[in-house]
Short mmCIF file of C-alpha atoms and ligand atoms in Angstrom, two decimals:
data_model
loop_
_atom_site.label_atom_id
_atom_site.label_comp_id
_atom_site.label_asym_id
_atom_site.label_seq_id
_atom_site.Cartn_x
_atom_site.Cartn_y
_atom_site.Cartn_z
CA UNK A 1 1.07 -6.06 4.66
CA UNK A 2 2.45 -2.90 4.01
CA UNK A 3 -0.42 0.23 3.11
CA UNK A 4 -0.60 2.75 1.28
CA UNK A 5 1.75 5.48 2.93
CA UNK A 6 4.25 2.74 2.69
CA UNK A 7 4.01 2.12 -0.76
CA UNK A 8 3.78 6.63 -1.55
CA UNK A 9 6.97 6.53 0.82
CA UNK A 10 8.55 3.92 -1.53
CA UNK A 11 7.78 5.78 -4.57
CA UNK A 12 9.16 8.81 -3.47
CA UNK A 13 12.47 7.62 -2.32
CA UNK A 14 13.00 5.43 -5.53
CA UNK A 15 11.72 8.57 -7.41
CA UNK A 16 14.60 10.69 -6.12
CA UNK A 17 17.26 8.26 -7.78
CA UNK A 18 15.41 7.43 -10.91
CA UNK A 19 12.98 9.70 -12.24
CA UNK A 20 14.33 11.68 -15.57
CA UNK A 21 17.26 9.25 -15.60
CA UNK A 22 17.86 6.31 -17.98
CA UNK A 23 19.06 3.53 -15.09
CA UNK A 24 22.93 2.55 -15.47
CA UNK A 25 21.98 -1.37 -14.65
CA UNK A 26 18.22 -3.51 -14.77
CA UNK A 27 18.60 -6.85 -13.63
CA UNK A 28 16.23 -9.72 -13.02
CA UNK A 29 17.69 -12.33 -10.84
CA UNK A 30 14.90 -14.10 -10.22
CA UNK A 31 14.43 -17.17 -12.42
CA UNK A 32 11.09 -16.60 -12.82
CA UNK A 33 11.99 -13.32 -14.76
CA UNK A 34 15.17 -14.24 -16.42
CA UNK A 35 13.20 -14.84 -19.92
CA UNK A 36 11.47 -12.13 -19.89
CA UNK A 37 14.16 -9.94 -21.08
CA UNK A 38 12.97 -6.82 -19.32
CA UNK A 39 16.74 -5.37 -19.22
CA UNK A 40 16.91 -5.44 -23.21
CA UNK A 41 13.35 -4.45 -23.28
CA UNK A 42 13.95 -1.17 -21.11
CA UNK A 43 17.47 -0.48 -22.02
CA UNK A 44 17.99 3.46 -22.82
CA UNK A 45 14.61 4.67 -21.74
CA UNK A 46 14.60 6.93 -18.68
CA UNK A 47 12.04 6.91 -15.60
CA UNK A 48 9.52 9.46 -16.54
CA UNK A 49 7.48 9.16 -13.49
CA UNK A 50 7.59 6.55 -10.15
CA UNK A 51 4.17 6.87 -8.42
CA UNK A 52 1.94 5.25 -6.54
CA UNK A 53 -2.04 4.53 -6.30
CA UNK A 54 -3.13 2.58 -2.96
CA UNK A 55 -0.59 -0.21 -2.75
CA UNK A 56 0.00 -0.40 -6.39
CA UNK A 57 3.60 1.15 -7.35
CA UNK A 58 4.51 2.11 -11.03
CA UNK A 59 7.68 2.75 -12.13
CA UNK A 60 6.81 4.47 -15.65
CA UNK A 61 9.25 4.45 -19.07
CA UNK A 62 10.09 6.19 -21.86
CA UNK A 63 8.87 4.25 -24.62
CA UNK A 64 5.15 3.31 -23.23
CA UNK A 65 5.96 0.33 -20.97
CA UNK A 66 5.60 0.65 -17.18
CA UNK A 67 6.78 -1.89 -14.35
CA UNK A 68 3.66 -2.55 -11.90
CA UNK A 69 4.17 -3.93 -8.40
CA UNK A 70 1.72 -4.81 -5.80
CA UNK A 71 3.74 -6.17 -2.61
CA UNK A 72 0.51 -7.94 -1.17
CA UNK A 73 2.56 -10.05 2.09
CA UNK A 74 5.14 -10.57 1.24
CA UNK A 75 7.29 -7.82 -1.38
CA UNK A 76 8.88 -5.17 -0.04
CA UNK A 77 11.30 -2.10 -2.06
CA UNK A 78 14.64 -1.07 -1.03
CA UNK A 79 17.07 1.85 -1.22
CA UNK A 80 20.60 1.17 -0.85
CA UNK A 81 23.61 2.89 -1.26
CA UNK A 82 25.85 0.54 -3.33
CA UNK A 83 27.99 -1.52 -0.79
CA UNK A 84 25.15 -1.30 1.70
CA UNK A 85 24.06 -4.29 3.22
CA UNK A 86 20.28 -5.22 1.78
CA UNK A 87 17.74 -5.95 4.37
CA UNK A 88 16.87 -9.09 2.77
CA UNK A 89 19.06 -11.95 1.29
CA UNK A 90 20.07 -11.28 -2.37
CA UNK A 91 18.32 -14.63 -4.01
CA UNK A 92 15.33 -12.86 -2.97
CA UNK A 93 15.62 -10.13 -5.17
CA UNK A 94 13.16 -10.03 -8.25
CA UNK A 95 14.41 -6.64 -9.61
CA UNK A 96 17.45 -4.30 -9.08
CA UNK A 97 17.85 -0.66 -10.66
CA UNK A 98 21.05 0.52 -10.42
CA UNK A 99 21.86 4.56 -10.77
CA UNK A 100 24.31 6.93 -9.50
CA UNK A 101 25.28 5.00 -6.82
CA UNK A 102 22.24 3.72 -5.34
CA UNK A 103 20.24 0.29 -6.00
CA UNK A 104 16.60 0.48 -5.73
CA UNK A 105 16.04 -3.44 -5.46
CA UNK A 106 12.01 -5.51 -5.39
CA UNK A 107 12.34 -8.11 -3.06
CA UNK A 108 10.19 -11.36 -3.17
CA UNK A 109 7.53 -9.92 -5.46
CA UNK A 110 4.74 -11.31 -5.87
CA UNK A 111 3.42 -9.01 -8.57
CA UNK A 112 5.91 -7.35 -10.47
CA UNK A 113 5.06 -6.76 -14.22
CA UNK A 114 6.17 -5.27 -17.34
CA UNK A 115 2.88 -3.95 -18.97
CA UNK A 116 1.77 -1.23 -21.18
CA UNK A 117 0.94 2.43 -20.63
CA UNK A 118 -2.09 1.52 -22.61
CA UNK A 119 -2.96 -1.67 -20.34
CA UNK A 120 -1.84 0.36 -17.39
CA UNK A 121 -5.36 2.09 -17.91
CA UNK A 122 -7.48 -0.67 -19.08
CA UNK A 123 -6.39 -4.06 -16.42
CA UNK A 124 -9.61 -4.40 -14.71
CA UNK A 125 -7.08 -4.95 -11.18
CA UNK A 126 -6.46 -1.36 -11.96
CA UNK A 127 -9.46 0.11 -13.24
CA UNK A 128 -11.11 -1.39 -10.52
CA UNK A 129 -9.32 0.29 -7.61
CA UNK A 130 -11.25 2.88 -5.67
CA UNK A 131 -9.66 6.67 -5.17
CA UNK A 132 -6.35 7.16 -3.83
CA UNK A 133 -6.84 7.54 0.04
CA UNK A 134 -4.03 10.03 -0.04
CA UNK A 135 -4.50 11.52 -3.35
CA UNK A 136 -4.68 15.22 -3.62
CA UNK A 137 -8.08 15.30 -4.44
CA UNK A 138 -10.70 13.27 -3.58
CA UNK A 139 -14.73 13.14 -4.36
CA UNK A 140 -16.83 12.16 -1.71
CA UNK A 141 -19.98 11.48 -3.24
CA UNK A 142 -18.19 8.57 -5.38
CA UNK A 143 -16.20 7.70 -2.39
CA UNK A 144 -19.66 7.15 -0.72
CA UNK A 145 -21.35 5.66 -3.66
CA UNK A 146 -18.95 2.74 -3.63
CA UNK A 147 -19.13 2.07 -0.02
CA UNK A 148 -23.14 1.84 -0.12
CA UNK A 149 -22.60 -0.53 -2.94
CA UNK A 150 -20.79 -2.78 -0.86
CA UNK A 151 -22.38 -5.78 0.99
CA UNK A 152 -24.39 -3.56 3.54
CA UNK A 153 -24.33 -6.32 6.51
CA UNK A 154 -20.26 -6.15 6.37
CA UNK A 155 -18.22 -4.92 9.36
CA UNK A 156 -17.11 -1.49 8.59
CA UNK A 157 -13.36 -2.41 9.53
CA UNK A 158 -13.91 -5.09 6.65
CA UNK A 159 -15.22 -2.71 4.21
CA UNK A 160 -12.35 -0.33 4.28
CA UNK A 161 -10.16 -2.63 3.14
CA UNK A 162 -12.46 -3.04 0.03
CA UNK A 163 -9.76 -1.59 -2.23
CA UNK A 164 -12.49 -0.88 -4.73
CA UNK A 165 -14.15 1.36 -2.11
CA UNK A 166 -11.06 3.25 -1.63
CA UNK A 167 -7.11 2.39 -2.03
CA UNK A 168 -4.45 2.19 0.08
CA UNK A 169 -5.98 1.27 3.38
CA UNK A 170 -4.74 -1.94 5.03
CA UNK A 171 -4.99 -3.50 8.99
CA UNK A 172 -2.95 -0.94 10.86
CA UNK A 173 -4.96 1.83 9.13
CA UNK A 174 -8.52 0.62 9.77
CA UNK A 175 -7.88 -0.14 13.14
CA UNK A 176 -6.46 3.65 14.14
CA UNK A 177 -9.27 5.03 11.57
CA UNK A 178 -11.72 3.26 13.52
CA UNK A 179 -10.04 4.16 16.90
CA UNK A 180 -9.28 7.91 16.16
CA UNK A 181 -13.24 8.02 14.78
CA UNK A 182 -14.70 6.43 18.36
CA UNK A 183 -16.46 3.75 15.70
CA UNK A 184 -16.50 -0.27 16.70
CA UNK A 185 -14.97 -1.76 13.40
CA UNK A 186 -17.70 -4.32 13.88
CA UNK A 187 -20.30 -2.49 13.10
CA UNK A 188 -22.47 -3.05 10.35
CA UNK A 189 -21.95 -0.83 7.61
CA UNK A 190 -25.59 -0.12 7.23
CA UNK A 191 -25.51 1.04 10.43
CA UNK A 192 -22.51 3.94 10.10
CA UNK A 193 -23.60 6.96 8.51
CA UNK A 194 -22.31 9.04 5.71
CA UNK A 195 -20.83 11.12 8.27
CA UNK A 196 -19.14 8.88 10.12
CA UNK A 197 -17.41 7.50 7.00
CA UNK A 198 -16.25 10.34 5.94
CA UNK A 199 -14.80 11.05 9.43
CA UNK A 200 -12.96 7.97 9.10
CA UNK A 201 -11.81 8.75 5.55
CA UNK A 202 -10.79 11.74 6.79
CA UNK A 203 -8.40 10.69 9.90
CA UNK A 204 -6.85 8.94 7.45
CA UNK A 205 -6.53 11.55 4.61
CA UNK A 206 -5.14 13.58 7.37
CA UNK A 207 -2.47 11.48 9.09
CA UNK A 208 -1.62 8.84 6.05
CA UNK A 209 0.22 11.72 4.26
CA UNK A 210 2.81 11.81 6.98
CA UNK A 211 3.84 8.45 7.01
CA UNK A 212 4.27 8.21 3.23
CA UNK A 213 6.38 11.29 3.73
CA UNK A 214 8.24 10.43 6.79
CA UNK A 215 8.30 6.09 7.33
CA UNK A 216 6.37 3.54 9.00
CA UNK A 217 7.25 4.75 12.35
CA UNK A 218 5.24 8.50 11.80
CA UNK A 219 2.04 6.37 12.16
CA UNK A 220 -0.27 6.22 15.09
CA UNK A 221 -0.53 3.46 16.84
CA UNK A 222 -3.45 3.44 19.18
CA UNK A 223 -4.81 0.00 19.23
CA UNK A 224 -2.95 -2.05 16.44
CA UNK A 225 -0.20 -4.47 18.17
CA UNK A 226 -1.92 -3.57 21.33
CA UNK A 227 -4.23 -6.13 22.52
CA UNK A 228 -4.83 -6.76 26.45
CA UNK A 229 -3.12 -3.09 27.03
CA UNK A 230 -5.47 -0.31 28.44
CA UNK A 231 -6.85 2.17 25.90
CA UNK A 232 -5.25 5.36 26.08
CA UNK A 233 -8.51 7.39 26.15
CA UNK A 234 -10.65 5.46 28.14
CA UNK A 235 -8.26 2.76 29.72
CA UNK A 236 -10.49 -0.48 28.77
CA UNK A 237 -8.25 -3.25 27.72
CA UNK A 238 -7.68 -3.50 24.22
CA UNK A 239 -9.30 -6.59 22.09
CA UNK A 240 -8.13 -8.34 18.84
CA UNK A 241 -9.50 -10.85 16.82
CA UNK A 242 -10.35 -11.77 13.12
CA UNK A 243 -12.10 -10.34 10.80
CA UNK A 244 -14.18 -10.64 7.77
CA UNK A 245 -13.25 -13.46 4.96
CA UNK A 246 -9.86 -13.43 5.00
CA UNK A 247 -9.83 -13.60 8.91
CA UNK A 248 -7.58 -10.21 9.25
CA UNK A 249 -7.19 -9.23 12.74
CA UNK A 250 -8.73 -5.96 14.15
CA UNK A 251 -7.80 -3.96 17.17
CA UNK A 252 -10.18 -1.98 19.31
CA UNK A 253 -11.52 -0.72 22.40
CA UNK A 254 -14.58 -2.18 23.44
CA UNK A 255 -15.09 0.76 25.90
CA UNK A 256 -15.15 3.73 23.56
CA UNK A 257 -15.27 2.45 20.04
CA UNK A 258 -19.62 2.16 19.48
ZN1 ZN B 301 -11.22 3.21 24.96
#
């Protein structure tokens, strides 16, 4: 599932072609869109901003509407040069903006909606989502305030993917937080202090930033994809297994994560 950084990384490339522009083409080949009219709807407002908050991407207009997608497992964004070959087969595109040469193309969805500025600020999806994990600023008290209101008894690898507690971390990030932090993502979060949370918050405050500025392969990769392979600091082997209700597998070292 792709994270945060991937999603900032995203917004910044498609922000390069579009932003201040009025796109030259909008299409919507996927029948699931074709009556919604969103070319007609958009046609001659420019991109005012393209941004990004945890794994939710907005592509704002002129004229108060904004396109919202969340890529959950499946979506992913692409930046092509026209003529370039797409990384995934055209019938599963949901979206293509074409400018100056380039198509920015949504592939496979599964949330991509034309909404309001005005809902934009009041869908409880969005209002609900925690503080940017690689926002500019961030507040620790309210960071910490939403963690302890969290189910107390819950693995602290589960928690941080609580995008209400903070957004943008997914299963690669929790596992290197947790690595890079010495702290066994099992752990009860009762049990991991204020401290230690914010040490994890802040690995990832420090090292997300890179990726979304420089791809996928500027992250760390410690423990995730790396089970039954000894630890780099400590040379145990490496477990993985499930975790929390929706069963997503964890990576860690049972010798010098505690
Ligand atoms: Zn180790």
């Amino acid at each position: 599932m792709p994270e945060g950084d991937t999603i900032h990384y995203a917004a910044a490339r498609i922000g390069a072609v579009l932003q201040g522009h009025v796109p030259e083409e909008i299409l919507t080949p996927h029948p699931r869109h074709q009556l919604d009219r969103w070319p007609q709807r958009l046609a001659g407002n420019a991109v005012r901003a393209v941004d990004a908050h945890g794994k939710h991407l907005f592509l704002r207009f002129e004229g108060g509407l904004t396109l919202h997608s969340h890529l959950r497992m499946t979506g992913s964004w692409g930046v092509y040069r026209e003529g370039e070959r797409w990384r995934r087969a055209r019938r599963r595109a949901w979206l293509v903006l074409r400018h100056a040469g380039v198509e920015v193309v949504e592939f496979d969805g599964p949330v991509l909606e034309l909404m309001s500025d005005a809902r934009t600020r009041s869908d409880p999806r969005l209002t609900a989502l925690g503080q940017d994990v690689i926002g500019e600023r961030f507040d620790e008290a309210s960071f910490l305030a939403r963690l302890r209101r969290d189910d107390q008894t819950r693995p602290i690898g589960d928690a941080l993917l609580n995008q209400s507690t903070l957004a943008g971390i997914g299963n690669v990030w929790k596992a290197e937080c947790c690595f890079a932090v010495g702290i066994d993502p099992w752990r009860a979060l009762a049990a991991v202090s204020d401290q230690e949370a914010l040490a994890l918050v802040s690995f990832a405050r420090e090292r997300m930033p890179i990726s979304a500025r420089e791809g996928f392969a500027a992250r760390p990769r410690a423990v995730y994809g790396r089970a039954g392979r000894p630890c780099e600091r400590c040379g145990t082997l490496i477990l993985r297994r499930g975790q929390g209700e929706n069963n997503r597998v964890t990576y860690w070292c049972p010798g010098c994560q505690r």
